[in-house]
Amino acid sequence: FPVALEAEDEGKTLQLVESYLQNFYDLERDHQPHLRNKDKNALVAKLKEMQAFFGLEVTGKPDLDTLEIMKKPRCGVPDVRQ
Amino acid sequence: YVFTAGNPKWKRNNLTYRILNYTPKMRQADVDKAIRKALSVWSNVTPLTFQKVENEVADIMISFEYRDHRDNSPFDGPNGQLAHAFQPGEGIGGDVHLDEEEAWTKNGEGYNLFIVIAHELGHSLGLSHSNDPGALMYPSYSYTDPNEFLLPQDDIDGIQAIYGQSNA
């Protein structure tokens, strides 16, 4: 069945968020897919850390303001200590 | 401003830099000028000096790189990550890498080379990312006319906290 546009967007959004947090906020790469809930908590925690750094509202959700920052061209050095 | 973890700094004030290669997107003279101006952003407010060297290993080696360039931090093609740099230290320490697939310019089109290198040199000297949106060391790119650029106070405070004020 054709994937609903929203689901496809959601997939792309998740990919953007995960790679941004892996690159710049030391989110561990997804080596244990069967621990999906544990990873989800880690992702939310890192997302909050990124939102706090950029002075955004700390929602733990990839809202529009957060995604807008993540799409901006930037320096490749991480924002947090690794 | 934020110091890099472990507060690394250069133990000498007289540093050297070398330009290993050039982007075909700009005239070499314009690349040289952009780098000289970026270095002066930091030397103007500290006792640091930068001497350009050829054919030898410099403290700060500057190069344009593609995708995977053997430093564990591959570039990602146009946009996204524009450049990165390494904290003060031997070997790769202090080096600046620029993503060759970006549209490097000397003006407001594409990505201004001076602005990006000035930011990366902040890392080369021991600064990390600032969460002050107006700071040069803010992680996201934003254009400022190089002729009107003034190093923001947050960055001045940070670099002087590491190396002291300029002797001039």
Short mmCIF file of C-alpha atoms in Angstrom, two decimals:
data_model
loop_
_atom_site.label_atom_id
_atom_site.label_comp_id
_atom_site.label_asym_id
_atom_site.label_seq_id
_atom_site.Cartn_x
_atom_site.Cartn_y
_atom_site.Cartn_z
CA PHE A 1 0.00 0.00 0.00
CA PRO A 2 1.27 3.53 -0.69
CA VAL A 3 2.75 5.00 2.53
CA ALA A 4 0.63 7.86 3.81
CA LEU A 5 2.38 11.17 3.32
CA GLU A 6 2.23 11.91 7.05
CA ALA A 7 3.96 8.61 7.92
CA GLU A 8 6.65 9.29 5.33
CA ASP A 9 7.19 12.81 6.72
CA GLU A 10 7.32 11.35 10.19
CA GLY A 11 10.03 8.96 9.11
CA LYS A 12 12.09 11.76 7.60
CA THR A 13 11.60 13.91 10.67
CA LEU A 14 12.74 11.12 12.96
CA GLN A 15 15.77 10.52 10.76
CA LEU A 16 16.69 14.24 10.86
CA VAL A 17 16.27 14.41 14.63
CA GLU A 18 18.21 11.22 15.32
CA SER A 19 21.15 12.12 13.07
CA TYR A 20 21.32 15.69 14.49
CA LEU A 21 21.37 14.41 18.07
CA GLN A 22 23.88 11.68 17.20
CA ASN A 23 26.18 14.18 15.47
CA PHE A 24 25.99 17.06 17.94
CA TYR A 25 24.50 15.84 21.23
CA ASP A 26 26.22 12.50 21.72
CA LEU A 27 23.05 10.41 21.25
CA GLU A 28 24.21 6.84 21.00
CA ARG A 29 23.77 5.27 17.57
CA ASP A 30 20.92 2.76 17.45
CA HIS A 31 22.82 -0.50 18.01
CA GLN A 32 20.09 -2.36 19.97
CA PRO A 33 16.80 -1.92 18.05
CA HIS A 34 15.01 -4.34 20.42
CA LEU A 35 15.52 -1.78 23.22
CA ARG A 36 13.41 0.79 21.34
CA ASN A 37 11.74 2.27 24.49
CA LYS A 38 15.08 2.84 26.23
CA ASP A 39 16.36 4.61 23.11
CA LYS A 40 13.18 6.69 22.92
CA ASN A 41 13.81 8.02 26.43
CA ALA A 42 17.41 8.79 25.54
CA LEU A 43 16.30 10.62 22.38
CA VAL A 44 13.77 12.73 24.31
CA ALA A 45 16.42 13.60 26.92
CA LYS A 46 18.91 14.65 24.23
CA LEU A 47 16.23 16.60 22.38
CA LYS A 48 15.50 18.52 25.56
CA GLU A 49 19.22 19.21 25.97
CA MET A 50 19.40 20.58 22.42
CA GLN A 51 16.28 22.71 22.92
CA ALA A 52 17.74 24.12 26.14
CA PHE A 53 21.05 24.93 24.41
CA PHE A 54 19.31 26.89 21.65
CA GLY A 55 16.97 28.65 24.05
CA LEU A 56 13.91 26.93 22.56
CA GLU A 57 10.88 25.80 24.54
CA VAL A 58 11.95 22.53 26.14
CA THR A 59 9.21 20.17 24.96
CA GLY A 60 11.13 17.00 24.20
CA LYS A 61 9.17 16.97 20.93
CA PRO A 62 10.46 17.79 17.42
CA ASP A 63 8.26 20.89 17.08
CA LEU A 64 8.58 23.33 14.19
CA ASP A 65 11.04 25.68 15.93
CA THR A 66 13.29 22.75 16.79
CA LEU A 67 13.21 21.34 13.27
CA GLU A 68 13.94 24.76 11.82
CA ILE A 69 17.17 24.98 13.87
CA MET A 70 18.10 21.41 12.92
CA LYS A 71 17.81 22.24 9.22
CA LYS A 72 20.14 25.24 9.45
CA PRO A 73 23.65 24.86 8.04
CA ARG A 74 26.14 24.70 10.87
CA CYS A 75 29.53 23.76 12.27
CA GLY A 76 30.28 20.05 12.48
CA VAL A 77 31.77 20.23 15.99
CA PRO A 78 29.36 18.80 18.62
CA ASP A 79 27.58 21.25 20.96
CA VAL A 80 28.17 19.10 24.01
CA ARG A 81 31.14 17.36 25.53
CA GLN A 82 31.59 13.89 24.12
CA TYR B 1 31.12 31.36 25.85
CA VAL B 2 32.17 27.79 26.64
CA PHE B 3 35.64 26.34 26.97
CA THR B 4 36.37 23.04 25.28
CA ALA B 5 36.32 20.12 27.73
CA GLY B 6 39.64 19.92 29.56
CA ASN B 7 40.42 23.56 28.79
CA PRO B 8 42.99 22.81 26.08
CA LYS B 9 45.10 25.80 24.99
CA TRP B 10 48.24 26.44 22.99
CA LYS B 11 51.32 26.75 25.20
CA ARG B 12 52.88 29.29 22.80
CA ASN B 13 51.43 32.56 21.57
CA ASN B 14 53.31 32.51 18.27
CA LEU B 15 51.39 29.96 16.20
CA THR B 16 51.83 28.86 12.61
CA TYR B 17 49.24 28.03 9.94
CA ARG B 18 49.41 26.40 6.54
CA ILE B 19 46.84 26.23 3.74
CA LEU B 20 47.09 22.70 2.38
CA ASN B 21 44.78 23.13 -0.61
CA TYR B 22 42.32 25.56 -2.17
CA THR B 23 38.70 25.41 -3.31
CA PRO B 24 38.25 25.97 -7.05
CA LYS B 25 35.16 28.05 -6.21
CA MET B 26 37.20 31.10 -5.13
CA ARG B 27 40.34 32.85 -6.33
CA GLN B 28 43.34 31.74 -4.27
CA ALA B 29 44.04 35.34 -3.34
CA ASP B 30 40.51 35.64 -1.93
CA VAL B 31 40.95 32.43 0.09
CA ASP B 32 44.28 33.71 1.48
CA LYS B 33 42.64 37.04 2.35
CA ALA B 34 39.66 35.38 4.05
CA ILE B 35 41.96 33.21 6.17
CA ARG B 36 44.25 36.12 7.10
CA LYS B 37 41.22 38.18 8.13
CA ALA B 38 39.77 35.27 10.12
CA LEU B 39 43.05 34.86 12.01
CA SER B 40 43.21 38.59 12.74
CA VAL B 41 39.76 38.38 14.37
CA TRP B 42 41.45 36.45 17.22
CA SER B 43 44.95 37.96 17.12
CA ASN B 44 43.51 41.48 17.42
CA VAL B 45 42.16 40.74 20.91
CA THR B 46 44.81 38.37 22.31
CA PRO B 47 48.63 38.11 22.41
CA LEU B 48 48.40 35.39 19.74
CA THR B 49 50.26 35.75 16.44
CA PHE B 50 49.88 33.58 13.33
CA GLN B 51 52.66 33.05 10.82
CA LYS B 52 51.92 31.45 7.47
CA VAL B 53 54.24 28.58 6.57
CA GLU B 54 54.64 26.41 3.47
CA ASN B 55 56.11 22.89 3.12
CA GLU B 56 56.20 22.14 6.85
CA VAL B 57 53.80 20.98 9.54
CA ALA B 58 52.00 23.98 11.03
CA ASP B 59 50.05 24.24 14.29
CA ILE B 60 46.88 24.98 12.30
CA MET B 61 46.59 23.08 9.02
CA ILE B 62 43.69 24.34 6.89
CA SER B 63 42.23 22.19 4.11
CA PHE B 64 39.13 21.59 2.00
CA GLU B 65 37.94 18.00 2.33
CA TYR B 66 35.33 15.65 0.83
CA ARG B 67 32.93 13.35 2.69
CA ASP B 68 35.00 10.70 4.48
CA HIS B 69 38.45 12.24 4.91
CA ARG B 70 39.89 9.87 7.52
CA ASP B 71 39.25 11.82 10.71
CA ASN B 72 36.16 9.92 11.85
CA SER B 73 33.97 12.91 11.02
CA PRO B 74 32.84 12.60 7.41
CA PHE B 75 31.30 15.60 5.72
CA ASP B 76 27.74 15.38 4.41
CA GLY B 77 27.77 17.14 1.04
CA PRO B 78 26.19 20.52 0.32
CA ASN B 79 24.64 22.36 3.35
CA GLY B 80 24.29 20.61 6.70
CA GLN B 81 27.76 20.49 8.22
CA LEU B 82 29.92 23.21 6.65
CA ALA B 83 33.25 22.65 8.45
CA HIS B 84 34.84 21.43 11.65
CA ALA B 85 38.03 21.98 13.60
CA PHE B 86 40.04 20.31 16.32
CA GLN B 87 41.00 21.62 19.73
CA PRO B 88 44.57 22.77 20.45
CA GLY B 89 47.12 19.95 20.48
CA GLU B 90 49.72 18.03 18.52
CA GLY B 91 49.00 16.31 15.20
CA ILE B 92 45.45 17.03 14.05
CA GLY B 93 45.00 19.40 16.98
CA GLY B 94 44.11 22.91 15.80
CA ASP B 95 43.43 21.79 12.25
CA VAL B 96 40.50 23.23 10.29
CA HIS B 97 38.59 21.18 7.69
CA LEU B 98 36.11 22.80 5.30
CA ASP B 99 33.53 20.81 3.34
CA GLU B 100 34.60 21.21 -0.28
CA GLU B 101 31.05 20.58 -1.46
CA GLU B 102 29.80 23.87 -0.01
CA ALA B 103 29.36 27.00 -2.13
CA TRP B 104 32.27 28.98 -0.66
CA THR B 105 32.27 32.70 -1.43
CA LYS B 106 33.75 35.97 -0.31
CA ASN B 107 30.34 37.67 -0.14
CA GLY B 108 26.80 36.94 1.02
CA GLU B 109 26.01 34.24 -1.52
CA GLY B 110 26.47 30.60 -0.55
CA TYR B 111 28.64 30.39 2.56
CA ASN B 112 31.09 33.14 3.41
CA LEU B 113 34.50 31.54 3.88
CA PHE B 114 35.76 34.22 6.26
CA ILE B 115 32.84 33.80 8.69
CA VAL B 116 33.08 30.00 8.73
CA ILE B 117 36.86 29.92 9.17
CA ALA B 118 36.76 32.58 11.90
CA HIS B 119 34.27 30.36 13.77
CA GLU B 120 36.37 27.20 13.28
CA LEU B 121 39.52 28.98 14.47
CA GLY B 122 37.68 29.59 17.72
CA HIS B 123 37.66 25.80 18.15
CA SER B 124 41.31 25.60 17.06
CA LEU B 125 42.14 27.96 19.93
CA GLY B 126 40.11 26.17 22.61
CA LEU B 127 36.58 27.53 22.48
CA SER B 128 33.46 25.37 22.21
CA HIS B 129 29.98 26.42 21.00
CA SER B 130 28.27 29.34 22.67
CA ASN B 131 24.50 29.46 23.13
CA ASP B 132 24.55 33.22 22.58
CA PRO B 133 22.76 33.60 19.19
CA GLY B 134 24.87 36.70 18.42
CA ALA B 135 28.19 35.04 19.15
CA LEU B 136 30.64 33.99 16.43
CA MET B 137 30.88 30.65 18.29
CA TYR B 138 27.12 29.99 17.94
CA PRO B 139 26.81 26.67 16.09
CA SER B 140 24.45 27.74 13.26
CA TYR B 141 25.75 29.71 10.28
CA SER B 142 24.62 33.26 9.76
CA TYR B 143 26.07 35.79 7.36
CA THR B 144 27.66 39.09 8.35
CA ASP B 145 29.36 41.38 5.85
CA PRO B 146 33.07 40.76 6.48
CA ASN B 147 33.76 44.48 6.06
CA GLU B 148 31.45 45.22 8.94
CA PHE B 149 32.34 42.25 11.14
CA LEU B 150 33.24 42.97 14.78
CA LEU B 151 34.05 40.09 17.13
CA PRO B 152 31.13 39.94 19.59
CA GLN B 153 31.82 40.53 23.29
CA ASP B 154 30.92 36.96 24.28
CA ASP B 155 33.70 35.66 22.03
CA ILE B 156 36.17 38.34 23.18
CA ASP B 157 35.51 37.43 26.82
CA GLY B 158 35.96 33.74 26.03
CA ILE B 159 39.23 33.95 24.12
CA GLN B 160 40.73 36.46 26.55
CA ALA B 161 39.83 34.17 29.43
CA ILE B 162 42.13 31.61 27.77
CA TYR B 163 45.00 33.72 26.39
CA GLY B 164 44.67 37.14 28.00
CA GLN B 165 44.28 40.46 26.32
CA SER B 166 46.23 41.73 23.33
CA ASN B 167 49.68 43.19 24.04
CA ALA B 168 49.03 45.99 21.52
#
